[in-house]
Short mmCIF file of C-alpha atoms in Angstrom, two decimals:
data_model
loop_
_atom_site.label_atom_id
_atom_site.label_comp_id
_atom_site.label_asym_id
_atom_site.label_seq_id
_atom_site.Cartn_x
_atom_site.Cartn_y
_atom_site.Cartn_z
CA MET E 1 -0.14 -0.12 0.36
CA PHE E 2 2.62 2.20 1.11
CA VAL E 3 4.78 1.68 -2.57
CA SER E 4 1.48 1.74 -4.28
CA TRP E 5 0.83 5.46 -2.22
CA LYS E 6 4.21 6.29 -2.84
CA ALA E 7 3.82 5.77 -6.86
CA TRP E 8 0.85 7.59 -7.13
CA GLN E 9 1.45 10.59 -4.23
CA GLY E 10 1.36 13.41 -7.26
CA ALA E 11 -1.72 11.61 -9.05
CA GLN E 12 -5.65 14.06 -8.49
CA PHE E 13 -7.91 11.62 -6.87
CA ASP E 14 -10.32 14.54 -5.68
CA ASP E 15 -12.66 13.99 -8.12
CA VAL E 16 -13.00 9.92 -6.85
CA SER E 17 -16.13 9.93 -4.87
CA VAL E 18 -15.64 7.34 -1.52
CA PRO E 19 -19.95 7.50 -1.57
CA ALA E 20 -19.55 6.16 -5.19
CA LEU E 21 -16.99 3.89 -4.43
CA ILE E 22 -18.54 2.50 -1.15
CA ALA E 23 -22.05 2.23 -2.81
CA VAL E 24 -20.15 0.45 -5.65
CA ALA E 25 -18.91 -2.49 -2.67
CA ALA E 26 -22.77 -2.17 -1.31
CA PHE E 27 -24.26 -3.31 -4.74
CA ALA E 28 -22.05 -6.19 -4.74
CA VAL E 29 -22.45 -7.27 -1.09
CA PRO E 30 -26.38 -9.39 -1.81
CA LEU E 31 -24.29 -10.74 -5.07
CA VAL E 32 -21.25 -11.82 -2.99
CA LEU E 33 -23.61 -13.41 -0.12
CA ALA E 34 -26.39 -15.41 -2.63
CA ALA E 35 -22.81 -17.07 -4.33
CA ASP E 36 -21.21 -17.47 -1.49
CA GLY E 37 -24.73 -18.92 0.59
CA ALA E 38 -25.33 -21.11 -2.52
CA GLU E 39 -21.72 -22.83 -2.34
CA PHE E 40 -21.76 -23.84 1.28
CA ALA E 41 -25.39 -24.55 0.60
CA ILE E 42 -24.49 -27.06 -2.05
CA GLN E 43 -21.23 -28.63 -0.46
CA GLY E 44 -23.57 -29.32 2.35
CA ALA E 45 -26.13 -30.92 -0.13
CA MET E 46 -22.80 -32.93 -1.37
CA VAL E 47 -22.34 -34.89 1.77
CA GLY E 48 -25.78 -34.99 3.65
CA VAL E 49 -26.55 -31.93 4.84
CA HIS E 50 -29.31 -29.23 4.32
CA LEU E 51 -28.90 -25.78 4.96
CA PRO E 52 -31.60 -23.12 4.70
CA ALA E 53 -30.54 -20.19 2.87
CA VAL E 54 -30.36 -17.47 5.68
CA GLU E 55 -27.99 -19.97 8.13
CA SER E 56 -25.82 -20.72 5.12
CA VAL E 57 -25.42 -17.26 4.54
CA ARG E 58 -24.85 -17.19 8.60
CA GLN E 59 -22.24 -19.46 8.56
CA VAL E 60 -19.99 -18.34 5.46
CA SER E 61 -20.34 -14.36 7.01
CA ARG E 62 -18.35 -15.96 10.20
CA ALA E 63 -16.70 -17.64 7.65
CA ASN E 64 -14.93 -14.43 5.99
CA VAL E 65 -13.90 -13.22 9.73
CA ALA E 66 -12.53 -16.53 10.58
CA ASN E 67 -10.15 -15.86 7.08
CA LEU E 68 -9.08 -12.60 8.20
CA LEU E 69 -6.88 -15.05 10.81
CA PRO E 70 -3.65 -16.42 9.60
CA LEU E 71 -4.56 -19.55 8.59
CA PRO E 72 -7.24 -21.47 6.43
CA GLY E 73 -9.98 -20.33 9.71
CA GLY E 74 -13.05 -20.13 6.56
CA PRO E 75 -12.49 -23.71 5.41
CA VAL E 76 -11.97 -25.00 9.22
CA LEU E 77 -15.21 -23.04 10.07
CA ARG E 78 -17.33 -25.00 7.34
CA HIS E 79 -15.80 -28.11 8.33
CA ARG E 80 -16.90 -28.06 11.55
CA VAL E 81 -20.28 -26.64 10.66
CA LEU E 82 -20.47 -29.93 8.28
CA ALA E 83 -19.25 -32.02 9.96
CA SER E 84 -21.34 -31.26 13.43
CA ARG E 85 -24.58 -31.62 11.22
CA GLY E 86 -24.36 -35.34 10.46
CA ALA E 87 -21.37 -35.06 7.38
CA THR E 88 -18.61 -37.76 7.25
CA GLN E 89 -15.44 -35.79 8.25
CA ARG E 90 -13.75 -37.06 4.63
CA GLY E 91 -16.71 -35.58 3.38
CA ALA E 92 -16.08 -32.79 4.72
CA VAL E 93 -12.71 -32.23 3.52
CA ARG E 94 -13.09 -33.97 -0.19
CA ALA E 95 -16.29 -31.00 -0.38
CA GLN E 96 -13.54 -27.78 1.04
CA LEU E 97 -11.07 -28.78 -1.18
CA MET E 98 -12.93 -29.90 -4.24
CA THR E 99 -14.85 -26.02 -4.04
CA GLY E 100 -11.17 -24.34 -3.44
CA VAL E 101 -10.30 -26.27 -6.30
CA TRP E 102 -12.93 -25.25 -8.49
CA TRP E 103 -12.64 -22.02 -7.68
CA LEU E 104 -9.38 -21.50 -8.78
CA THR E 105 -10.15 -23.58 -11.68
CA CYS E 106 -12.50 -21.19 -13.23
CA GLY E 107 -10.36 -17.95 -12.17
CA MET E 108 -7.32 -19.44 -13.74
CA THR E 109 -9.75 -20.49 -16.81
CA VAL E 110 -10.65 -16.76 -17.04
CA THR E 111 -7.78 -15.81 -16.78
CA GLY E 112 -6.41 -17.06 -19.99
CA VAL E 113 -9.37 -16.53 -22.01
CA ALA E 114 -8.92 -12.70 -20.93
CA LEU E 115 -5.33 -12.83 -21.38
CA ILE E 116 -5.64 -14.42 -25.48
CA VAL E 117 -8.57 -12.13 -25.95
CA ALA E 118 -7.51 -9.13 -24.46
CA ALA E 119 -4.16 -9.19 -24.96
CA ASP E 120 -3.09 -11.38 -27.59
CA ARG E 121 -1.34 -13.58 -24.12
CA TRP E 122 -1.69 -16.86 -26.36
CA TRP E 123 1.13 -18.89 -24.56
CA ILE E 124 0.36 -17.71 -21.14
CA GLY E 125 -3.31 -17.28 -21.89
CA GLY E 126 -3.07 -21.16 -23.10
CA LEU E 127 -0.98 -22.23 -20.24
CA GLY E 128 -3.91 -20.07 -18.08
CA LEU E 129 -6.25 -22.80 -19.96
CA ILE E 130 -4.40 -25.38 -19.32
CA VAL E 131 -3.45 -25.19 -15.58
CA GLY E 132 -7.26 -24.97 -15.23
CA LEU E 133 -7.76 -28.32 -17.21
CA VAL E 134 -5.18 -30.02 -14.78
CA PHE E 135 -7.42 -28.00 -11.22
CA GLY E 136 -11.15 -29.76 -12.90
CA GLY E 137 -9.99 -32.10 -13.49
CA ILE E 138 -8.24 -32.91 -9.40
CA GLY E 139 -11.18 -31.02 -7.77
CA TRP E 140 -13.17 -34.40 -10.16
CA THR E 141 -10.73 -36.43 -8.59
CA ILE E 142 -11.89 -35.62 -5.39
CA ARG E 143 -15.42 -34.72 -4.76
CA PRO E 144 -17.33 -35.53 -2.24
CA ARG E 145 -19.36 -39.89 -3.18
CA LEU E 146 -22.64 -38.41 -2.76
CA ALA E 147 -22.70 -35.66 -4.53
CA THR E 148 -24.56 -36.00 -8.18
CA ALA E 149 -23.90 -34.43 -11.41
CA GLY E 150 -25.86 -31.73 -10.76
CA GLN E 151 -25.03 -30.71 -7.82
CA LEU E 152 -21.10 -30.66 -9.83
CA ALA E 153 -22.56 -28.20 -12.22
CA LEU E 154 -24.35 -25.95 -10.20
CA LEU E 155 -21.21 -25.80 -8.01
CA MET E 156 -18.88 -25.19 -11.33
CA THR E 157 -21.53 -22.38 -11.62
CA VAL E 158 -21.44 -20.78 -8.11
CA GLU E 159 -17.87 -20.76 -8.61
CA LEU E 160 -17.47 -19.08 -12.28
CA VAL E 161 -19.84 -16.43 -10.76
CA LYS E 162 -17.77 -15.64 -8.09
CA VAL E 163 -15.00 -15.05 -10.12
CA LEU E 164 -17.00 -13.05 -12.49
CA ILE E 165 -18.50 -10.96 -9.91
CA GLY E 166 -14.90 -10.08 -7.99
CA ALA E 167 -13.42 -9.17 -11.36
CA THR E 168 -16.13 -6.62 -11.73
CA ARG E 169 -16.19 -4.90 -8.52
CA LEU E 170 -11.96 -4.81 -9.17
CA TRP E 171 -12.78 -3.13 -12.67
CA ILE E 172 -15.31 -0.74 -11.57
CA VAL E 173 -13.30 0.31 -8.57
CA ALA E 174 -10.40 1.08 -11.01
CA LEU E 175 -12.46 3.05 -13.53
CA LEU E 176 -13.62 5.37 -10.40
CA LEU E 177 -9.54 5.60 -10.04
CA GLY E 178 -9.35 6.83 -13.63
CA ALA E 179 -7.67 3.48 -15.15
CA LYS E 180 -7.89 3.01 -18.51
CA LEU E 181 -9.02 -1.17 -17.96
CA GLY E 182 -11.74 -2.02 -20.04
CA TRP E 183 -13.75 -5.38 -18.49
CA LEU E 184 -11.83 -8.34 -20.10
CA GLY E 185 -9.02 -6.73 -19.08
CA ALA E 186 -10.03 -6.95 -15.51
CA LEU E 187 -11.20 -10.03 -16.51
CA THR E 188 -7.68 -11.19 -16.49
CA THR E 189 -7.23 -10.79 -12.81
CA ALA E 190 -10.24 -13.21 -12.21
CA PHE E 191 -7.51 -15.99 -10.51
CA SER E 192 -6.17 -13.42 -8.01
CA THR E 193 -8.40 -14.17 -5.76
CA PRO E 194 -8.92 -17.78 -5.49
CA ALA E 195 -4.76 -17.48 -5.67
CA ALA E 196 -4.51 -15.81 -2.88
CA ALA E 197 -6.81 -17.81 -0.76
CA ALA E 198 -4.74 -20.90 -1.60
CA LEU E 199 -1.85 -19.27 -0.24
CA GLY E 200 -2.83 -19.47 3.13
CA ILE E 201 -0.85 -17.52 5.29
CA PHE E 202 -2.28 -14.26 4.48
CA PRO E 203 -4.99 -13.74 5.71
CA SER E 204 -7.45 -13.59 3.82
CA GLY E 205 -5.31 -12.82 0.95
CA ILE E 206 -4.53 -9.25 2.13
CA GLY E 207 -1.48 -8.19 0.01
CA ALA E 208 -1.00 -10.90 -2.50
CA ARG E 209 -4.67 -10.23 -4.54
CA GLU E 210 -3.30 -6.86 -4.29
CA ALA E 211 0.46 -7.99 -5.95
CA LEU E 212 -1.00 -10.50 -8.61
CA VAL E 213 -3.58 -8.01 -9.81
CA GLY E 214 -0.56 -5.17 -10.52
CA GLY E 215 1.49 -8.24 -11.78
CA VAL E 216 -1.15 -9.76 -14.44
CA ALA E 217 -1.59 -5.24 -15.30
CA GLY E 218 2.00 -5.27 -16.66
CA LEU E 219 0.65 -8.17 -19.13
CA ILE E 220 -1.64 -6.15 -20.89
CA GLY E 221 -0.31 -2.71 -20.60
CA ALA E 222 -2.25 -1.71 -17.91
CA ASP E 223 -0.50 0.44 -14.83
CA ALA E 224 0.62 -1.39 -12.34
CA ALA E 225 0.50 0.64 -9.75
CA LEU E 226 -2.84 2.21 -10.26
CA LEU E 227 -4.01 -1.14 -10.31
CA PHE E 228 -2.88 -2.30 -7.06
CA LEU E 229 -4.04 0.61 -6.00
CA ALA E 230 -8.01 -0.33 -6.87
CA ALA E 231 -7.44 -3.43 -5.67
CA THR E 232 -6.32 -2.04 -2.08
CA ILE E 233 -9.19 0.55 -1.87
CA GLU E 234 -11.75 -2.12 -3.42
CA ARG E 235 -11.03 -4.23 -0.29
CA VAL E 236 -11.02 -1.36 2.22
CA VAL E 237 -15.05 0.08 0.52
CA ALA E 238 -15.94 -4.32 0.29
CA THR E 239 -15.26 -4.83 4.03
CA VAL E 240 -16.89 -1.20 5.10
CA ALA E 241 -19.95 -2.24 3.35
CA MET E 242 -20.11 -5.61 4.27
CA LEU E 243 -20.15 -4.58 8.25
CA PRO E 244 -23.22 -5.43 9.49
CA VAL E 245 -23.31 -8.53 7.63
CA LEU E 246 -20.19 -9.64 9.56
CA VAL E 247 -22.25 -7.63 13.04
CA TRP E 248 -25.24 -9.70 12.81
CA ALA E 249 -23.18 -13.36 11.51
CA MET E 250 -21.30 -12.90 14.73
CA TRP E 251 -23.42 -11.89 17.95
CA GLY E 252 -26.79 -12.25 16.00
CA ARG E 253 -29.14 -15.06 17.47
CA SER E 254 -27.46 -17.95 15.41
CA ARG E 255 -30.89 -19.76 13.85
CA GLU E 256 -29.82 -23.49 14.06
CA LEU E 257 -31.12 -26.51 12.25
CA SER E 258 -33.60 -28.00 13.37
CA ALA E 259 -33.39 -32.29 13.43
CA LEU E 260 -36.48 -33.32 11.09
#
C-alpha cells in the first residue's frame, strides 16, 4: 500500500467519490452473499447436510471473519459446521477441497481466455487454460462420493459467478480511480482472489491478491501501481460495506437447524 501510494502521490484523486466507491461495494454485497451462501448450501447437499439459505449465509459470513486469521480459518469453520450436522469427516474435507480447487479452476480459465482475447497473450493465456483444466480434473477426482451431477454443475457455475463478480467489482473501482481498463482487461485478474486464498498464510489473501493484480497489469499494458491501488481500495470499501452483515453473523442470534 505504501509503495503504491508513493508511486501515485502526485496523482489527483479529488474527483473520486468515496460514497460512489462504497455504493459499488454495497451493490456487490448481496451478489457476493448469494454466491457464497449458494456455494456452502451445495457443499452441504453433496455430503447429505441441508442448510437453509439464512443459515448458510450466516455461516459463510462467519467464515469470512475467520479468514482474517493467518490460517485457513474459513474452511476450518465450514468443515466444523458440516461435520457437526452429520457429514463424515472425509466428505466434509472433500467438499471443501473440491470447492477451493474449482474456484481456482474458474479463475485460471477466465484469466487465460481474457489474456488471449484482450491482450493477445496466447502463450501465457493458453498456459492459464491448461492449468485451469488440470485443476478441474483434480477437483473432479476428490469430489464427495454422494455428489450428484446436478450438484457438481451448480457448484462449477457458482464458482464461475464468484470470479466474475470479483473481477467486475475491481473493474468498476479502477474506472472510478481513472484507470484505462476494459472489462476484458479486468477479467485477466480473475485468478487473483482464489490464488491469494490458496496461499493460506496471508490473512484473507491480504497483500497477495493486490500483488497478483499488479503483476498481471504489466501483461495487459495497464498501470500496475494504479491497479494495485484499486485492488487495495476495493478491499477496504468491500469490508466497510460488509460490516453490518459481519456484525449480524458474529453476534446475532444463531439460527440452528432443526432435526427432521
